[in-house]
PDB file of N, CA and C in Angstrom:
ATOM      1  N   MET A1268     -21.585 147.272 104.642  1.00  0.00           N
ATOM      2  CA  MET A1268     -23.130 148.135 104.883  1.00  0.00           C
ATOM      3  C   MET A1268     -23.543 147.620 106.296  1.00  0.00           C
ATOM      4  N   ALA A1269     -22.880 145.832 106.836  1.00  0.00           N
ATOM      5  CA  ALA A1269     -23.195 145.923 108.394  1.00  0.00           C
ATOM      6  C   ALA A1269     -22.987 147.230 109.686  1.00  0.00           C
ATOM      7  N   GLN A1270     -22.055 147.396 109.469  1.00  0.00           N
ATOM      8  CA  GLN A1270     -21.396 148.909 110.424  1.00  0.00           C
ATOM      9  C   GLN A1270     -22.235 149.669 110.753  1.00  0.00           C
ATOM     10  N   TYR A1271     -22.681 150.223 109.763  1.00  0.00           N
ATOM     11  CA  TYR A1271     -23.978 150.931 109.879  1.00  0.00           C
ATOM     12  C   TYR A1271     -25.340 150.253 110.356  1.00  0.00           C
ATOM     13  N   SER A1272     -25.236 148.896 110.676  1.00  0.00           N
ATOM     14  CA  SER A1272     -26.658 148.176 111.301  1.00  0.00           C
ATOM     15  C   SER A1272     -27.239 149.187 112.081  1.00  0.00           C
ATOM     16  N   ALA A1273     -26.930 149.998 112.839  1.00  0.00           N
ATOM     17  CA  ALA A1273     -27.373 150.848 114.172  1.00  0.00           C
ATOM     18  C   ALA A1273     -27.552 152.169 113.648  1.00  0.00           C
ATOM     19  N   GLU A1274     -27.307 152.668 112.675  1.00  0.00           N
ATOM     20  CA  GLU A1274     -27.661 154.002 112.485  1.00  0.00           C
ATOM     21  C   GLU A1274     -28.560 154.158 111.549  1.00  0.00           C
ATOM     22  N   LEU A1275     -28.660 152.362 111.007  1.00  0.00           N
ATOM     23  CA  LEU A1275     -29.203 152.730 109.772  1.00  0.00           C
ATOM     24  C   LEU A1275     -31.034 151.785 110.185  1.00  0.00           C
ATOM     25  N   ASP A1276     -31.027 151.258 111.077  1.00  0.00           N
ATOM     26  CA  ASP A1276     -32.234 151.562 112.105  1.00  0.00           C
ATOM     27  C   ASP A1276     -32.500 152.354 112.679  1.00  0.00           C
ATOM     28  N   GLY A1277     -31.716 153.244 113.977  1.00  0.00           N
ATOM     29  CA  GLY A1277     -32.176 154.355 114.034  1.00  0.00           C
ATOM     30  C   GLY A1277     -32.969 155.257 112.661  1.00  0.00           C
ATOM     31  N   VAL A1278     -32.932 155.553 111.511  1.00  0.00           N
ATOM     32  CA  VAL A1278     -33.252 155.773 110.396  1.00  0.00           C
ATOM     33  C   VAL A1278     -34.150 155.147 110.280  1.00  0.00           C
ATOM     34  N   PHE A1279     -34.600 153.798 110.488  1.00  0.00           N
ATOM     35  CA  PHE A1279     -36.261 153.072 110.065  1.00  0.00           C
ATOM     36  C   PHE A1279     -37.091 154.072 111.321  1.00  0.00           C
ATOM     37  N   VAL A1280     -36.243 153.823 112.432  1.00  0.00           N
ATOM     38  CA  VAL A1280     -37.111 153.335 113.693  1.00  0.00           C
ATOM     39  C   VAL A1280     -37.521 155.174 113.060  1.00  0.00           C
ATOM     40  N   ALA A1281     -37.172 156.114 112.717  1.00  0.00           N
ATOM     41  CA  ALA A1281     -37.454 157.725 113.083  1.00  0.00           C
ATOM     42  C   ALA A1281     -38.572 157.668 112.181  1.00  0.00           C
ATOM     43  N   LEU A1282     -38.326 157.271 110.949  1.00  0.00           N
ATOM     44  CA  LEU A1282     -38.820 157.109 110.091  1.00  0.00           C
ATOM     45  C   LEU A1282     -40.487 157.104 109.393  1.00  0.00           C
ATOM     46  N   ALA A1283     -40.595 155.745 110.497  1.00  0.00           N
ATOM     47  CA  ALA A1283     -41.705 154.990 111.241  1.00  0.00           C
ATOM     48  C   ALA A1283     -43.095 155.483 111.653  1.00  0.00           C
ATOM     49  N   ASP A1284     -42.830 156.778 111.793  1.00  0.00           N
ATOM     50  CA  ASP A1284     -43.682 157.737 112.738  1.00  0.00           C
ATOM     51  C   ASP A1284     -44.148 159.024 111.712  1.00  0.00           C
ATOM     52  N   PRO A1285     -45.595 158.614 111.188  1.00  0.00           N
ATOM     53  CA  PRO A1285     -45.977 159.700 109.827  1.00  0.00           C
ATOM     54  C   PRO A1285     -45.831 160.899 110.196  1.00  0.00           C
ATOM     55  N   THR A1286     -45.889 161.339 111.683  1.00  0.00           N
ATOM     56  CA  THR A1286     -45.368 162.431 111.573  1.00  0.00           C
ATOM     57  C   THR A1286     -43.986 163.431 111.279  1.00  0.00           C
ATOM     58  N   ARG A1287     -43.218 161.833 111.699  1.00  0.00           N
ATOM     59  CA  ARG A1287     -41.836 162.889 111.480  1.00  0.00           C
ATOM     60  C   ARG A1287     -41.646 162.672 110.475  1.00  0.00           C
ATOM     61  N   ARG A1288     -42.186 161.993 109.037  1.00  0.00           N
ATOM     62  CA  ARG A1288     -41.726 161.525 107.254  1.00  0.00           C
ATOM     63  C   ARG A1288     -43.042 163.303 106.758  1.00  0.00           C
ATOM     64  N   GLY A1289     -44.284 163.409 107.480  1.00  0.00           N
ATOM     65  CA  GLY A1289     -43.972 164.857 107.586  1.00  0.00           C
ATOM     66  C   GLY A1289     -43.027 166.080 107.487  1.00  0.00           C
ATOM     67  N   VAL A1290     -42.142 166.238 108.587  1.00  0.00           N
ATOM     68  CA  VAL A1290     -41.271 167.008 109.276  1.00  0.00           C
ATOM     69  C   VAL A1290     -40.622 166.766 108.476  1.00  0.00           C
ATOM     70  N   ILE A1291     -40.295 165.435 108.083  1.00  0.00           N
ATOM     71  CA  ILE A1291     -39.201 165.443 106.698  1.00  0.00           C
ATOM     72  C   ILE A1291     -39.943 165.922 105.500  1.00  0.00           C
ATOM     73  N   ARG A1292     -40.732 165.051 105.564  1.00  0.00           N
ATOM     74  CA  ARG A1292     -41.146 166.412 103.796  1.00  0.00           C
ATOM     75  C   ARG A1292     -40.992 168.004 103.374  1.00  0.00           C
ATOM     76  N   ARG A1293     -41.739 168.438 104.729  1.00  0.00           N
ATOM     77  CA  ARG A1293     -41.489 169.808 104.807  1.00  0.00           C
ATOM     78  C   ARG A1293     -40.326 169.614 104.764  1.00  0.00           C
ATOM     79  N   LEU A1294     -39.104 169.584 105.479  1.00  0.00           N
ATOM     80  CA  LEU A1294     -37.573 170.705 105.245  1.00  0.00           C
ATOM     81  C   LEU A1294     -37.074 170.403 104.029  1.00  0.00           C
ATOM     82  N   GLY A1295     -38.009 169.298 103.479  1.00  0.00           N
ATOM     83  CA  GLY A1295     -37.273 168.704 102.063  1.00  0.00           C
ATOM     84  C   GLY A1295     -38.072 170.313 101.283  1.00  0.00           C
ATOM     85  N   ARG A1296     -38.444 171.336 102.125  1.00  0.00           N
ATOM     86  CA  ARG A1296     -39.082 173.067 101.092  1.00  0.00           C
ATOM     87  C   ARG A1296     -38.098 172.995 101.315  1.00  0.00           C
ATOM     88  N   GLY A1297     -37.129 172.936 102.794  1.00  0.00           N
ATOM     89  CA  GLY A1297     -36.381 174.498 103.569  1.00  0.00           C
ATOM     90  C   GLY A1297     -36.762 174.146 104.350  1.00  0.00           C
ATOM     91  N   PRO A1298     -35.396 175.319 105.303  1.00  0.00           N
ATOM     92  CA  PRO A1298     -35.782 174.918 106.553  1.00  0.00           C
ATOM     93  C   PRO A1298     -36.424 175.721 107.006  1.00  0.00           C
ATOM     94  N   THR A1299     -36.932 175.568 108.195  1.00  0.00           N
ATOM     95  CA  THR A1299     -37.954 176.860 109.228  1.00  0.00           C
ATOM     96  C   THR A1299     -37.968 176.389 109.951  1.00  0.00           C
ATOM     97  N   SER A1300     -38.956 177.295 111.044  1.00  0.00           N
ATOM     98  CA  SER A1300     -38.314 177.164 112.214  1.00  0.00           C
ATOM     99  C   SER A1300     -39.472 176.132 113.139  1.00  0.00           C
ATOM    100  N   VAL A1301     -39.171 175.603 114.622  1.00  0.00           N
ATOM    101  CA  VAL A1301     -40.128 174.333 115.000  1.00  0.00           C
ATOM    102  C   VAL A1301     -41.681 174.886 115.305  1.00  0.00           C
ATOM    103  N   GLY A1302     -41.510 176.460 115.672  1.00  0.00           N
ATOM    104  CA  GLY A1302     -42.687 176.541 115.711  1.00  0.00           C
ATOM    105  C   GLY A1302     -44.000 176.801 114.341  1.00  0.00           C
ATOM    106  N   ASP A1303     -43.132 177.331 113.325  1.00  0.00           N
ATOM    107  CA  ASP A1303     -43.628 176.417 112.173  1.00  0.00           C
ATOM    108  C   ASP A1303     -44.066 175.087 112.034  1.00  0.00           C
ATOM    109  N   LEU A1304     -42.913 175.169 111.993  1.00  0.00           N
ATOM    110  CA  LEU A1304     -43.343 173.310 111.736  1.00  0.00           C
ATOM    111  C   LEU A1304     -45.110 172.886 113.020  1.00  0.00           C
ATOM    112  N   ALA A1305     -44.170 172.255 114.171  1.00  0.00           N
ATOM    113  CA  ALA A1305     -44.934 172.763 114.299  1.00  0.00           C
ATOM    114  C   ALA A1305     -47.451 172.470 113.885  1.00  0.00           C
ATOM    115  N   ARG A1306     -47.210 173.729 114.301  1.00  0.00           N
ATOM    116  CA  ARG A1306     -48.626 174.907 113.720  1.00  0.00           C
ATOM    117  C   ARG A1306     -49.524 173.694 112.932  1.00  0.00           C
ATOM    118  N   GLU A1307     -48.060 173.327 111.819  1.00  0.00           N
ATOM    119  CA  GLU A1307     -48.650 171.934 110.163  1.00  0.00           C
ATOM    120  C   GLU A1307     -49.435 170.849 110.906  1.00  0.00           C
ATOM    121  N   PHE A1308     -49.209 169.761 112.224  1.00  0.00           N
ATOM    122  CA  PHE A1308     -49.235 169.903 113.131  1.00  0.00           C
ATOM    123  C   PHE A1308     -50.446 168.746 114.733  1.00  0.00           C
ATOM    124  N   PRO A1309     -51.704 168.258 114.373  1.00  0.00           N
ATOM    125  CA  PRO A1309     -52.741 168.569 115.638  1.00  0.00           C
ATOM    126  C   PRO A1309     -51.593 168.230 116.838  1.00  0.00           C
ATOM    127  N   MET A1310     -50.674 168.849 117.932  1.00  0.00           N
ATOM    128  CA  MET A1310     -49.983 167.883 118.778  1.00  0.00           C
ATOM    129  C   MET A1310     -49.592 169.365 119.286  1.00  0.00           C
ATOM    130  N   THR A1311     -49.522 169.242 120.499  1.00  0.00           N
ATOM    131  CA  THR A1311     -49.396 170.228 121.501  1.00  0.00           C
ATOM    132  C   THR A1311     -47.755 169.966 121.051  1.00  0.00           C
ATOM    133  N   LEU A1312     -46.980 171.465 121.289  1.00  0.00           N
ATOM    134  CA  LEU A1312     -45.851 171.630 121.404  1.00  0.00           C
ATOM    135  C   LEU A1312     -45.072 170.653 121.818  1.00  0.00           C
ATOM    136  N   PRO A1313     -45.721 170.689 123.219  1.00  0.00           N
ATOM    137  CA  PRO A1313     -44.379 169.455 123.417  1.00  0.00           C
ATOM    138  C   PRO A1313     -44.003 168.241 122.673  1.00  0.00           C
ATOM    139  N   SER A1314     -45.702 167.232 122.458  1.00  0.00           N
ATOM    140  CA  SER A1314     -45.649 166.931 121.866  1.00  0.00           C
ATOM    141  C   SER A1314     -44.674 166.243 120.862  1.00  0.00           C
ATOM    142  N   PHE A1315     -44.336 167.507 119.693  1.00  0.00           N
ATOM    143  CA  PHE A1315     -44.143 167.392 118.568  1.00  0.00           C
ATOM    144  C   PHE A1315     -42.766 167.852 119.156  1.00  0.00           C
ATOM    145  N   MET A1316     -42.360 168.436 120.181  1.00  0.00           N
ATOM    146  CA  MET A1316     -40.598 168.694 119.983  1.00  0.00           C
ATOM    147  C   MET A1316     -39.819 166.980 120.697  1.00  0.00           C
ATOM    148  N   LYS A1317     -40.467 165.863 120.706  1.00  0.00           N
ATOM    149  CA  LYS A1317     -40.572 165.040 120.702  1.00  0.00           C
ATOM    150  C   LYS A1317     -40.205 163.901 119.582  1.00  0.00           C
ATOM    151  N   HIS A1318     -40.881 164.391 118.841  1.00  0.00           N
ATOM    152  CA  HIS A1318     -40.862 163.865 117.620  1.00  0.00           C
ATOM    153  C   HIS A1318     -39.367 164.964 117.268  1.00  0.00           C
ATOM    154  N   VAL A1319     -39.191 165.662 116.838  1.00  0.00           N
ATOM    155  CA  VAL A1319     -38.153 166.949 116.470  1.00  0.00           C
ATOM    156  C   VAL A1319     -36.601 165.968 116.848  1.00  0.00           C
ATOM    157  N   ARG A1320     -36.311 165.309 118.739  1.00  0.00           N
ATOM    158  CA  ARG A1320     -35.884 165.483 119.206  1.00  0.00           C
ATOM    159  C   ARG A1320     -35.707 163.709 118.791  1.00  0.00           C
ATOM    160  N   THR A1321     -36.036 162.916 118.513  1.00  0.00           N
ATOM    161  CA  THR A1321     -35.521 161.645 117.696  1.00  0.00           C
ATOM    162  C   THR A1321     -35.474 161.913 116.783  1.00  0.00           C
ATOM    163  N   LEU A1322     -35.835 163.159 115.851  1.00  0.00           N
ATOM    164  CA  LEU A1322     -35.303 162.856 113.776  1.00  0.00           C
ATOM    165  C   LEU A1322     -34.362 163.700 114.174  1.00  0.00           C
ATOM    166  N   GLU A1323     -33.367 164.926 115.006  1.00  0.00           N
ATOM    167  CA  GLU A1323     -31.983 164.711 115.670  1.00  0.00           C
ATOM    168  C   GLU A1323     -31.465 163.467 115.789  1.00  0.00           C
ATOM    169  N   ALA A1324     -31.903 162.470 117.048  1.00  0.00           N
ATOM    170  CA  ALA A1324     -31.433 161.921 117.509  1.00  0.00           C
ATOM    171  C   ALA A1324     -30.625 161.149 116.753  1.00  0.00           C
ATOM    172  N   ASN A1325     -31.897 160.636 114.848  1.00  0.00           N
ATOM    173  CA  ASN A1325     -31.451 160.225 114.645  1.00  0.00           C
ATOM    174  C   ASN A1325     -30.609 160.073 113.550  1.00  0.00           C
ATOM    175  N   GLY A1326     -29.523 161.722 112.952  1.00  0.00           N
ATOM    176  CA  GLY A1326     -29.144 162.657 112.315  1.00  0.00           C
ATOM    177  C   GLY A1326     -29.705 162.931 110.999  1.00  0.00           C
ATOM    178  N   LEU A1327     -31.184 163.180 110.948  1.00  0.00           N
ATOM    179  CA  LEU A1327     -31.682 163.431 109.897  1.00  0.00           C
ATOM    180  C   LEU A1327     -32.218 165.100 109.761  1.00  0.00           C
ATOM    181  N   ILE A1328     -32.778 165.359 111.058  1.00  0.00           N
ATOM    182  CA  ILE A1328     -32.351 167.101 110.737  1.00  0.00           C
ATOM    183  C   ILE A1328     -31.751 167.164 112.284  1.00  0.00           C
ATOM    184  N   ARG A1329     -31.060 168.950 111.453  1.00  0.00           N
ATOM    185  CA  ARG A1329     -30.598 169.548 112.583  1.00  0.00           C
ATOM    186  C   ARG A1329     -31.100 170.882 112.859  1.00  0.00           C
ATOM    187  N   THR A1330     -30.858 171.587 114.293  1.00  0.00           N
ATOM    188  CA  THR A1330     -31.260 171.998 114.305  1.00  0.00           C
ATOM    189  C   THR A1330     -30.873 173.616 115.297  1.00  0.00           C
ATOM    190  N   VAL A1331     -30.695 174.662 114.503  1.00  0.00           N
ATOM    191  CA  VAL A1331     -29.536 175.645 115.287  1.00  0.00           C
ATOM    192  C   VAL A1331     -30.780 176.609 115.780  1.00  0.00           C
ATOM    193  N   LYS A1332     -29.982 177.168 117.400  1.00  0.00           N
ATOM    194  CA  LYS A1332     -30.725 178.344 117.732  1.00  0.00           C
ATOM    195  C   LYS A1332     -30.511 180.014 117.650  1.00  0.00           C
ATOM    196  N   LEU A1333     -31.447 180.612 117.098  1.00  0.00           N
ATOM    197  CA  LEU A1333     -30.981 182.716 117.003  1.00  0.00           C
ATOM    198  C   LEU A1333     -31.751 182.828 117.898  1.00  0.00           C
ATOM    199  N   GLY A1334     -31.229 183.303 118.877  1.00  0.00           N
ATOM    200  CA  GLY A1334     -31.953 184.194 119.467  1.00  0.00           C
ATOM    201  C   GLY A1334     -33.552 183.189 119.942  1.00  0.00           C
ATOM    202  N   ARG A1335     -34.324 183.191 119.823  1.00  0.00           N
ATOM    203  CA  ARG A1335     -35.728 182.502 121.315  1.00  0.00           C
ATOM    204  C   ARG A1335     -36.251 181.920 119.916  1.00  0.00           C
ATOM    205  N   VAL A1336     -35.589 182.254 118.723  1.00  0.00           N
ATOM    206  CA  VAL A1336     -36.584 181.046 117.080  1.00  0.00           C
ATOM    207  C   VAL A1336     -35.249 179.944 116.926  1.00  0.00           C
ATOM    208  N   ARG A1337     -35.543 178.095 117.222  1.00  0.00           N
ATOM    209  CA  ARG A1337     -35.259 176.981 116.758  1.00  0.00           C
ATOM    210  C   ARG A1337     -35.495 176.806 115.113  1.00  0.00           C
ATOM    211  N   THR A1338     -34.821 177.469 114.637  1.00  0.00           N
ATOM    212  CA  THR A1338     -34.932 176.201 113.042  1.00  0.00           C
ATOM    213  C   THR A1338     -34.461 174.797 112.385  1.00  0.00           C
ATOM    214  N   CYS A1339     -34.854 173.989 111.920  1.00  0.00           N
ATOM    215  CA  CYS A1339     -34.879 173.104 111.956  1.00  0.00           C
ATOM    216  C   CYS A1339     -34.073 172.747 110.419  1.00  0.00           C
ATOM    217  N   VAL A1340     -33.444 172.686 109.800  1.00  0.00           N
ATOM    218  CA  VAL A1340     -32.866 171.536 108.576  1.00  0.00           C
ATOM    219  C   VAL A1340     -32.585 170.179 108.088  1.00  0.00           C
ATOM    220  N   LEU A1341     -33.289 170.125 106.990  1.00  0.00           N
ATOM    221  CA  LEU A1341     -33.127 169.175 106.964  1.00  0.00           C
ATOM    222  C   LEU A1341     -31.832 168.197 106.560  1.00  0.00           C
ATOM    223  N   ASN A1342     -30.999 167.275 106.399  1.00  0.00           N
ATOM    224  CA  ASN A1342     -30.153 166.556 106.340  1.00  0.00           C
ATOM    225  C   ASN A1342     -29.651 165.474 105.338  1.00  0.00           C
ATOM    226  N   ARG A1343     -30.465 166.003 104.085  1.00  0.00           N
ATOM    227  CA  ARG A1343     -30.572 165.503 102.890  1.00  0.00           C
ATOM    228  C   ARG A1343     -29.043 163.769 102.496  1.00  0.00           C
ATOM    229  N   ASP A1344     -27.734 163.726 103.450  1.00  0.00           N
ATOM    230  CA  ASP A1344     -26.779 163.112 103.533  1.00  0.00           C
ATOM    231  C   ASP A1344     -27.103 162.430 104.078  1.00  0.00           C
ATOM    232  N   ARG A1345     -28.257 161.951 105.419  1.00  0.00           N
ATOM    233  CA  ARG A1345     -28.336 160.696 106.072  1.00  0.00           C
ATOM    234  C   ARG A1345     -29.423 160.363 105.821  1.00  0.00           C
ATOM    235  N   LEU A1346     -30.051 160.909 104.880  1.00  0.00           N
ATOM    236  CA  LEU A1346     -31.501 159.523 103.628  1.00  0.00           C
ATOM    237  C   LEU A1346     -30.186 159.553 102.725  1.00  0.00           C
ATOM    238  N   ALA A1347     -29.279 159.273 102.492  1.00  0.00           N
ATOM    239  CA  ALA A1347     -28.265 158.572 101.436  1.00  0.00           C
ATOM    240  C   ALA A1347     -28.281 157.339 101.797  1.00  0.00           C
ATOM    241  N   LEU A1348     -28.235 156.874 103.998  1.00  0.00           N
ATOM    242  CA  LEU A1348     -27.625 156.077 103.610  1.00  0.00           C
ATOM    243  C   LEU A1348     -29.172 154.922 103.653  1.00  0.00           C
ATOM    244  N   VAL A1349     -30.209 155.527 103.813  1.00  0.00           N
ATOM    245  CA  VAL A1349     -30.905 154.643 103.718  1.00  0.00           C
ATOM    246  C   VAL A1349     -31.183 154.807 102.005  1.00  0.00           C
ATOM    247  N   ASP A1350     -30.819 155.583 100.916  1.00  0.00           N
ATOM    248  CA  ASP A1350     -31.014 154.750  99.853  1.00  0.00           C
ATOM    249  C   ASP A1350     -29.429 154.419  99.215  1.00  0.00           C
ATOM    250  N   GLY A1351     -28.645 154.483  99.640  1.00  0.00           N
ATOM    251  CA  GLY A1351     -27.761 152.791 100.117  1.00  0.00           C
ATOM    252  C   GLY A1351     -28.195 152.217  99.819  1.00  0.00           C
ATOM    253  N   TRP A1352     -29.045 151.769 100.830  1.00  0.00           N
ATOM    254  CA  TRP A1352     -29.381 150.664 101.750  1.00  0.00           C
ATOM    255  C   TRP A1352     -30.081 149.961 100.531  1.00  0.00           C
ATOM    256  N   LEU A1353     -31.327 150.724 100.363  1.00  0.00           N
ATOM    257  CA  LEU A1353     -32.664 149.816  99.558  1.00  0.00           C
ATOM    258  C   LEU A1353     -31.675 149.620  97.492  1.00  0.00           C
ATOM    259  N   GLU A1354     -30.880 151.014  97.199  1.00  0.00           N
ATOM    260  CA  GLU A1354     -29.985 149.776  96.547  1.00  0.00           C
ATOM    261  C   GLU A1354     -29.558 148.292  96.627  1.00  0.00           C
ATOM    262  N   GLU A1355     -28.627 148.185  97.642  1.00  0.00           N
ATOM    263  CA  GLU A1355     -28.307 147.199  97.681  1.00  0.00           C
ATOM    264  C   GLU A1355     -29.176 145.953  97.337  1.00  0.00           C
ATOM    265  N   GLN A1356     -30.831 146.337  98.498  1.00  0.00           N
ATOM    266  CA  GLN A1356     -31.987 145.239  98.248  1.00  0.00           C
ATOM    267  C   GLN A1356     -32.606 145.631  96.914  1.00  0.00           C
ATOM    268  N   ARG A1357     -32.489 146.873  96.077  1.00  0.00           N
ATOM    269  CA  ARG A1357     -32.742 146.440  94.288  1.00  0.00           C
ATOM    270  C   ARG A1357     -31.630 145.414  93.975  1.00  0.00           C
ATOM    271  N   GLN A1358     -30.577 145.121  93.801  1.00  0.00           N
ATOM    272  CA  GLN A1358     -29.610 144.792  93.396  1.00  0.00           C
ATOM    273  C   GLN A1358     -29.728 143.366  93.020  1.00  0.00           C
ATOM    274  N   VAL A1359     -29.938 142.940  94.834  1.00  0.00           N
ATOM    275  CA  VAL A1359     -30.092 141.705  95.429  1.00  0.00           C
ATOM    276  C   VAL A1359     -31.383 140.525  94.805  1.00  0.00           C
ATOM    277  N   TRP A1360     -32.459 141.668  94.930  1.00  0.00           N
ATOM    278  CA  TRP A1360     -34.033 141.437  94.369  1.00  0.00           C
ATOM    279  C   TRP A1360     -33.416 141.511  92.865  1.00  0.00           C
ATOM    280  N   GLU A1361     -32.956 142.204  91.837  1.00  0.00           N
ATOM    281  CA  GLU A1361     -32.913 142.147  90.492  1.00  0.00           C
ATOM    282  C   GLU A1361     -31.877 141.303  89.865  1.00  0.00           C
ATOM    283  N   GLU A1362     -31.387 140.460  90.800  1.00  0.00           N
ATOM    284  CA  GLU A1362     -30.567 139.247  90.391  1.00  0.00           C
ATOM    285  C   GLU A1362     -31.045 137.731  90.044  1.00  0.00           C
ATOM    286  N   ARG A1363     -31.781 138.172  91.384  1.00  0.00           N
ATOM    287  CA  ARG A1363     -32.709 137.111  91.977  1.00  0.00           C
ATOM    288  C   ARG A1363     -33.381 137.066  91.373  1.00  0.00           C
ATOM    289  N   THR A1364     -34.685 137.043  90.741  1.00  0.00           N
ATOM    290  CA  THR A1364     -35.538 137.706  89.904  1.00  0.00           C
ATOM    291  C   THR A1364     -34.655 137.902  88.789  1.00  0.00           C
ATOM    292  N   ASP A1365     -33.835 137.752  88.015  1.00  0.00           N
ATOM    293  CA  ASP A1365     -33.791 137.627  86.508  1.00  0.00           C
ATOM    294  C   ASP A1365     -32.948 136.165  86.849  1.00  0.00           C
ATOM    295  N   ARG A1366     -32.475 135.311  88.111  1.00  0.00           N
ATOM    296  CA  ARG A1366     -31.525 133.850  87.758  1.00  0.00           C
ATOM    297  C   ARG A1366     -33.042 133.154  87.527  1.00  0.00           C
ATOM    298  N   LEU A1367     -34.283 133.333  88.356  1.00  0.00           N
ATOM    299  CA  LEU A1367     -35.581 132.630  88.132  1.00  0.00           C
ATOM    300  C   LEU A1367     -35.717 132.911  86.746  1.00  0.00           C
ATOM    301  N   GLU A1368     -36.322 134.606  85.952  1.00  0.00           N
ATOM    302  CA  GLU A1368     -36.879 134.093  84.956  1.00  0.00           C
ATOM    303  C   GLU A1368     -36.053 133.511  83.550  1.00  0.00           C
ATOM    304  N   ARG A1369     -34.566 133.165  84.077  1.00  0.00           N
ATOM    305  CA  ARG A1369     -33.678 132.671  83.422  1.00  0.00           C
ATOM    306  C   ARG A1369     -34.014 131.380  83.488  1.00  0.00           C
ATOM    307  N   LEU A1370     -34.276 130.723  85.167  1.00  0.00           N
ATOM    308  CA  LEU A1370     -34.821 129.470  84.775  1.00  0.00           C
ATOM    309  C   LEU A1370     -36.026 128.515  84.179  1.00  0.00           C
ATOM    310  N   VAL A1371     -37.025 129.945  84.328  1.00  0.00           N
ATOM    311  CA  VAL A1371     -37.912 129.368  83.855  1.00  0.00           C
ATOM    312  C   VAL A1371     -38.057 129.977  82.045  1.00  0.00           C
ATOM    313  N   THR A1372     -37.412 130.651  80.883  1.00  0.00           N
ATOM    314  CA  THR A1372     -37.144 130.448  80.006  1.00  0.00           C
ATOM    315  C   THR A1372     -36.147 130.154  79.540  1.00  0.00           C
ATOM    316  N   ASP A1373     -35.351 129.586  79.517  1.00  0.00           N
ATOM    317  CA  ASP A1373     -33.867 128.776  79.046  1.00  0.00           C
ATOM    318  C   ASP A1373     -34.140 127.150  79.771  1.00  0.00           C
ATOM    319  N   PRO A1374     -34.749 126.556  78.968  1.00  0.00           N
ATOM    320  CA  PRO A1374     -34.603 125.325  79.098  1.00  0.00           C
ATOM    321  C   PRO A1374     -33.156 125.011  79.018  1.00  0.00           C
ATOM    322  N   LYS A1375     -32.463 125.207  78.530  1.00  0.00           N
ATOM    323  CA  LYS A1375     -30.925 124.799  79.106  1.00  0.00           C
ATOM    324  C   LYS A1375     -30.744 125.003  79.966  1.00  0.00           C
ATOM    325  N   GLU A1376     -30.792 126.214  81.000  1.00  0.00           N
ATOM    326  CA  GLU A1376     -30.252 126.255  82.459  1.00  0.00           C
ATOM    327  C   GLU A1376     -30.540 124.974  84.058  1.00  0.00           C
ATOM    328  N   LYS A1377     -29.746 124.675  83.885  1.00  0.00           N
ATOM    329  CA  LYS A1377     -28.779 123.676  85.249  1.00  0.00           C
ATOM    330  C   LYS A1377     -30.397 124.380  86.654  1.00  0.00           C
ATOM    331  N   HIS A1378     -30.964 123.104  87.774  1.00  0.00           N
ATOM    332  CA  HIS A1378     -31.288 123.646  88.005  1.00  0.00           C
ATOM    333  C   HIS A1378     -29.860 123.541  89.671  1.00  0.00           C
ATOM    334  N   PRO A1379     -29.790 124.086  90.295  1.00  0.00           N
ATOM    335  CA  PRO A1379     -28.868 124.058  90.801  1.00  0.00           C
ATOM    336  C   PRO A1379     -29.153 123.205  92.787  1.00  0.00           C
TER     337      PRO A1379
END
């Protein structure tokens, strides 16, 4: 997963902001226009667009412009990058806690 480090860092930076997480949450229900999304957040449209650009730059959403309407769509595949990293972390910690449990409960277990 080391080769994905920069991509993963960008995704986590994008998800660190509550407004951007809210956008992701909303887009999980389906595509919607930037204008409709922006109405759900207490900020100006130019400020909101900075959040959209951050999410798009990090591959979490894509936007499509048809006429005067720009529609945002969630990129679920990009979220799989986070899911894969979290699964790796779960495995590491489960192995560590399993080993600790064996050390605590099995008197025959040798200490390293």
